[in-house]
Amino acid sequence: MSEQLPAAADCPTIDGVPALGIGTWENEDPEQCAESVRTALEAGYRHVDTAQIYGNEEAVGNGIAAANVDREDIFLATKVWIDNLDHDDVIATTEESLEKLGVDRVDLLYVHWPARAYDPEDSLSAFAELRERGLIDHVGVSNFLPEQVDRAIEVSEAPIVANQVELHPYLPQYDLVEHCQDRDVTVVGYSPLARGNVLDDDTIGAIAEKHGVSEAQVSLAWLRQRDVVTIPKATSAEHVHDNWKSLDLTLDDEDVEQIESIEHRERQVDPSFGPWN
Ligand code: NAP
């Protein structure tokens, strides 16, 4: 590991989840994807985020297998796609995901979106069954609105431990984060760099310059200081390492105030089946 990188032991956890993970959406070239995951794990990352729909579970598994890190030390999460949310499909496709990933269990299995085949009782009963069988450790949801989180908590036999939602300075979602955290649902922020868009922001740029860090690190540190887990996607070793160094950055009250004063709002991931549409 490079001397400039924070040590693996320095990665804080939020409710037991490593606060910084590696995202893999659109890291589609299998060799590159495996290499990015291996690079991240060897830099110290202990949280890997994938999904059935990304088409890269096998590559992610190869990256995990290639890294010099024990499987037990890695928090691995995948997501069940919206076509696969009927009870029996949840079971069958999760078994396939485990096979592709080359693991006998995942730490967290999410409902990817509350859409299409999602039915709270039916879908979540399958998640609880998988947990009972030891194929998944925890149940999570993603892209859920506050009332959908509450409904899931109400009907699920297994605790709902996380809601993975889009979060960055252009979509701070203060109310949703508070709602989840009040219910002990850990918030995992996706697209924490607004898919690259916040990197050109003047306010973020000024804070980055003040601390002598990158814009990406500012956005990631801001979310971490809100007790939000982040999973930036990075392909190159340079980006993987740059994001890891956000763990060394602490923003002061003035920085936080400035980020919170940004008025621009922009959602990056907005499919027609999004529950807010
Ligand atoms: P993101 O992490 O906000 O941004 C990724 C983009 O930023 C890529 O173009 C990446 O380039 C670039 N980048 C990364 N680190 C950088 C750095 N230090 N400096 C400059 N550029 C940098 O976007 P995202 O991929 O949408 O979100 C992250 C992860 O969240 C996904 O990969 C996925 O695992 C998850 N996600 C989940 C959902 C859901 O519905 N649950 C939706 C979207 C995303 P390179 O690739 O070239 O490094």
PDB file of N, CA, C and O in Angstrom, residues 201-229:
ATOM      1  N   ASP A 201     -17.998  22.297  -9.341  1.00  0.00           N
ATOM      2  CA  ASP A 201     -18.716  23.321  -8.582  1.00  0.00           C
ATOM      3  C   ASP A 201     -17.732  24.307  -7.935  1.00  0.00           C
ATOM      4  O   ASP A 201     -16.752  23.887  -7.312  1.00  0.00           O
ATOM      5  N   ASP A 202     -18.022  25.608  -8.046  1.00  0.00           N
ATOM      6  CA  ASP A 202     -17.094  26.630  -7.531  1.00  0.00           C
ATOM      7  C   ASP A 202     -16.965  26.577  -6.007  1.00  0.00           C
ATOM      8  O   ASP A 202     -15.865  26.729  -5.465  1.00  0.00           O
ATOM      9  N   THR A 203     -18.074  26.370  -5.317  1.00  0.00           N
ATOM     10  CA  THR A 203     -18.031  26.335  -3.847  1.00  0.00           C
ATOM     11  C   THR A 203     -17.213  25.137  -3.377  1.00  0.00           C
ATOM     12  O   THR A 203     -16.345  25.248  -2.493  1.00  0.00           O
ATOM     13  N   ILE A 204     -17.488  23.990  -3.982  1.00  0.00           N
ATOM     14  CA  ILE A 204     -16.731  22.773  -3.622  1.00  0.00           C
ATOM     15  C   ILE A 204     -15.252  22.978  -3.961  1.00  0.00           C
ATOM     16  O   ILE A 204     -14.360  22.596  -3.193  1.00  0.00           O
ATOM     17  N   GLY A 205     -15.011  23.625  -5.095  1.00  0.00           N
ATOM     18  CA  GLY A 205     -13.635  23.880  -5.544  1.00  0.00           C
ATOM     19  C   GLY A 205     -12.873  24.745  -4.548  1.00  0.00           C
ATOM     20  O   GLY A 205     -11.698  24.489  -4.240  1.00  0.00           O
ATOM     21  N   ALA A 206     -13.551  25.769  -4.026  1.00  0.00           N
ATOM     22  CA  ALA A 206     -12.884  26.677  -3.078  1.00  0.00           C
ATOM     23  C   ALA A 206     -12.544  25.939  -1.777  1.00  0.00           C
ATOM     24  O   ALA A 206     -11.468  26.136  -1.196  1.00  0.00           O
ATOM     25  N   ILE A 207     -13.442  25.080  -1.329  1.00  0.00           N
ATOM     26  CA  ILE A 207     -13.186  24.319  -0.094  1.00  0.00           C
ATOM     27  C   ILE A 207     -12.035  23.331  -0.327  1.00  0.00           C
ATOM     28  O   ILE A 207     -11.154  23.149   0.525  1.00  0.00           O
ATOM     29  N   ALA A 208     -12.032  22.721  -1.498  1.00  0.00           N
ATOM     30  CA  ALA A 208     -10.962  21.771  -1.834  1.00  0.00           C
ATOM     31  C   ALA A 208      -9.611  22.486  -1.820  1.00  0.00           C
ATOM     32  O   ALA A 208      -8.626  21.977  -1.264  1.00  0.00           O
ATOM     33  N   GLU A 209      -9.604  23.690  -2.392  1.00  0.00           N
ATOM     34  CA  GLU A 209      -8.348  24.442  -2.454  1.00  0.00           C
ATOM     35  C   GLU A 209      -7.872  24.820  -1.041  1.00  0.00           C
ATOM     36  O   GLU A 209      -6.686  24.689  -0.718  1.00  0.00           O
ATOM     37  N   LYS A 210      -8.819  25.240  -0.225  1.00  0.00           N
ATOM     38  CA  LYS A 210      -8.477  25.622   1.161  1.00  0.00           C
ATOM     39  C   LYS A 210      -7.772  24.481   1.903  1.00  0.00           C
ATOM     40  O   LYS A 210      -6.826  24.694   2.647  1.00  0.00           O
ATOM     41  N   HIS A 211      -8.251  23.240   1.675  1.00  0.00           N
ATOM     42  CA  HIS A 211      -7.681  22.092   2.405  1.00  0.00           C
ATOM     43  C   HIS A 211      -6.566  21.385   1.613  1.00  0.00           C
ATOM     44  O   HIS A 211      -5.983  20.424   2.120  1.00  0.00           O
ATOM     45  N   GLY A 212      -6.349  21.814   0.369  1.00  0.00           N
ATOM     46  CA  GLY A 212      -5.340  21.148  -0.451  1.00  0.00           C
ATOM     47  C   GLY A 212      -5.722  19.720  -0.810  1.00  0.00           C
ATOM     48  O   GLY A 212      -4.886  18.807  -0.795  1.00  0.00           O
ATOM     49  N   VAL A 213      -7.026  19.505  -1.089  1.00  0.00           N
ATOM     50  CA  VAL A 213      -7.526  18.169  -1.428  1.00  0.00           C
ATOM     51  C   VAL A 213      -8.329  18.258  -2.728  1.00  0.00           C
ATOM     52  O   VAL A 213      -8.505  19.342  -3.283  1.00  0.00           O
ATOM     53  N   SER A 214      -8.847  17.130  -3.193  1.00  0.00           N
ATOM     54  CA  SER A 214      -9.645  17.152  -4.426  1.00  0.00           C
ATOM     55  C   SER A 214     -11.102  17.482  -4.094  1.00  0.00           C
ATOM     56  O   SER A 214     -11.569  17.317  -2.964  1.00  0.00           O
ATOM     57  N   GLU A 215     -11.833  17.890  -5.135  1.00  0.00           N
ATOM     58  CA  GLU A 215     -13.270  18.181  -4.981  1.00  0.00           C
ATOM     59  C   GLU A 215     -14.017  16.915  -4.560  1.00  0.00           C
ATOM     60  O   GLU A 215     -14.944  16.969  -3.763  1.00  0.00           O
ATOM     61  N   ALA A 216     -13.579  15.785  -5.117  1.00  0.00           N
ATOM     62  CA  ALA A 216     -14.248  14.520  -4.782  1.00  0.00           C
ATOM     63  C   ALA A 216     -14.158  14.273  -3.272  1.00  0.00           C
ATOM     64  O   ALA A 216     -15.140  13.894  -2.626  1.00  0.00           O
ATOM     65  N   GLN A 217     -12.992  14.521  -2.721  1.00  0.00           N
ATOM     66  CA  GLN A 217     -12.818  14.276  -1.281  1.00  0.00           C
ATOM     67  C   GLN A 217     -13.739  15.155  -0.442  1.00  0.00           C
ATOM     68  O   GLN A 217     -14.233  14.731   0.608  1.00  0.00           O
ATOM     69  N   VAL A 218     -13.988  16.379  -0.906  1.00  0.00           N
ATOM     70  CA  VAL A 218     -14.864  17.293  -0.156  1.00  0.00           C
ATOM     71  C   VAL A 218     -16.286  16.728  -0.099  1.00  0.00           C
ATOM     72  O   VAL A 218     -16.908  16.664   0.964  1.00  0.00           O
ATOM     73  N   SER A 219     -16.782  16.287  -1.232  1.00  0.00           N
ATOM     74  CA  SER A 219     -18.150  15.757  -1.266  1.00  0.00           C
ATOM     75  C   SER A 219     -18.265  14.502  -0.395  1.00  0.00           C
ATOM     76  O   SER A 219     -19.239  14.333   0.360  1.00  0.00           O
ATOM     77  N   LEU A 220     -17.271  13.649  -0.459  1.00  0.00           N
ATOM     78  CA  LEU A 220     -17.309  12.395   0.312  1.00  0.00           C
ATOM     79  C   LEU A 220     -17.193  12.668   1.817  1.00  0.00           C
ATOM     80  O   LEU A 220     -17.906  12.055   2.626  1.00  0.00           O
ATOM     81  N   ALA A 221     -16.329  13.608   2.193  1.00  0.00           N
ATOM     82  CA  ALA A 221     -16.169  13.923   3.621  1.00  0.00           C
ATOM     83  C   ALA A 221     -17.447  14.555   4.163  1.00  0.00           C
ATOM     84  O   ALA A 221     -17.872  14.265   5.293  1.00  0.00           O
ATOM     85  N   TRP A 222     -18.085  15.404   3.350  1.00  0.00           N
ATOM     86  CA  TRP A 222     -19.323  16.064   3.792  1.00  0.00           C
ATOM     87  C   TRP A 222     -20.398  15.014   4.099  1.00  0.00           C
ATOM     88  O   TRP A 222     -21.085  15.088   5.128  1.00  0.00           O
ATOM     89  N   LEU A 223     -20.528  14.041   3.226  1.00  0.00           N
ATOM     90  CA  LEU A 223     -21.537  12.980   3.460  1.00  0.00           C
ATOM     91  C   LEU A 223     -21.157  12.137   4.677  1.00  0.00           C
ATOM     92  O   LEU A 223     -22.009  11.806   5.503  1.00  0.00           O
ATOM     93  N   ARG A 224     -19.883  11.770   4.777  1.00  0.00           N
ATOM     94  CA  ARG A 224     -19.462  10.951   5.924  1.00  0.00           C
ATOM     95  C   ARG A 224     -19.753  11.680   7.230  1.00  0.00           C
ATOM     96  O   ARG A 224     -20.199  11.070   8.203  1.00  0.00           O
ATOM     97  N   GLN A 225     -19.543  12.995   7.242  1.00  0.00           N
ATOM     98  CA  GLN A 225     -19.804  13.764   8.471  1.00  0.00           C
ATOM     99  C   GLN A 225     -21.298  13.861   8.781  1.00  0.00           C
ATOM    100  O   GLN A 225     -21.675  14.242   9.883  1.00  0.00           O
ATOM    101  N   ARG A 226     -22.139  13.501   7.801  1.00  0.00           N
ATOM    102  CA  ARG A 226     -23.593  13.401   8.062  1.00  0.00           C
ATOM    103  C   ARG A 226     -23.973  11.955   8.440  1.00  0.00           C
ATOM    104  O   ARG A 226     -25.155  11.604   8.419  1.00  0.00           O
ATOM    105  N   ASP A 227     -22.974  11.121   8.720  1.00  0.00           N
ATOM    106  CA  ASP A 227     -23.206   9.704   9.043  1.00  0.00           C
ATOM    107  C   ASP A 227     -23.829   8.948   7.874  1.00  0.00           C
ATOM    108  O   ASP A 227     -24.648   8.034   8.066  1.00  0.00           O
ATOM    109  N   VAL A 228     -23.443   9.350   6.682  1.00  0.00           N
ATOM    110  CA  VAL A 228     -23.899   8.666   5.472  1.00  0.00           C
ATOM    111  C   VAL A 228     -22.723   7.856   4.919  1.00  0.00           C
ATOM    112  O   VAL A 228     -21.611   8.374   4.784  1.00  0.00           O
ATOM    113  N   VAL A 229     -22.978   6.605   4.620  1.00  0.00           N
ATOM    114  CA  VAL A 229     -21.983   5.738   3.972  1.00  0.00           C
ATOM    115  C   VAL A 229     -21.934   6.149   2.497  1.00  0.00           C
ATOM    116  O   VAL A 229     -22.982   6.400   1.902  1.00  0.00           O
TER     117      VAL A 229
END
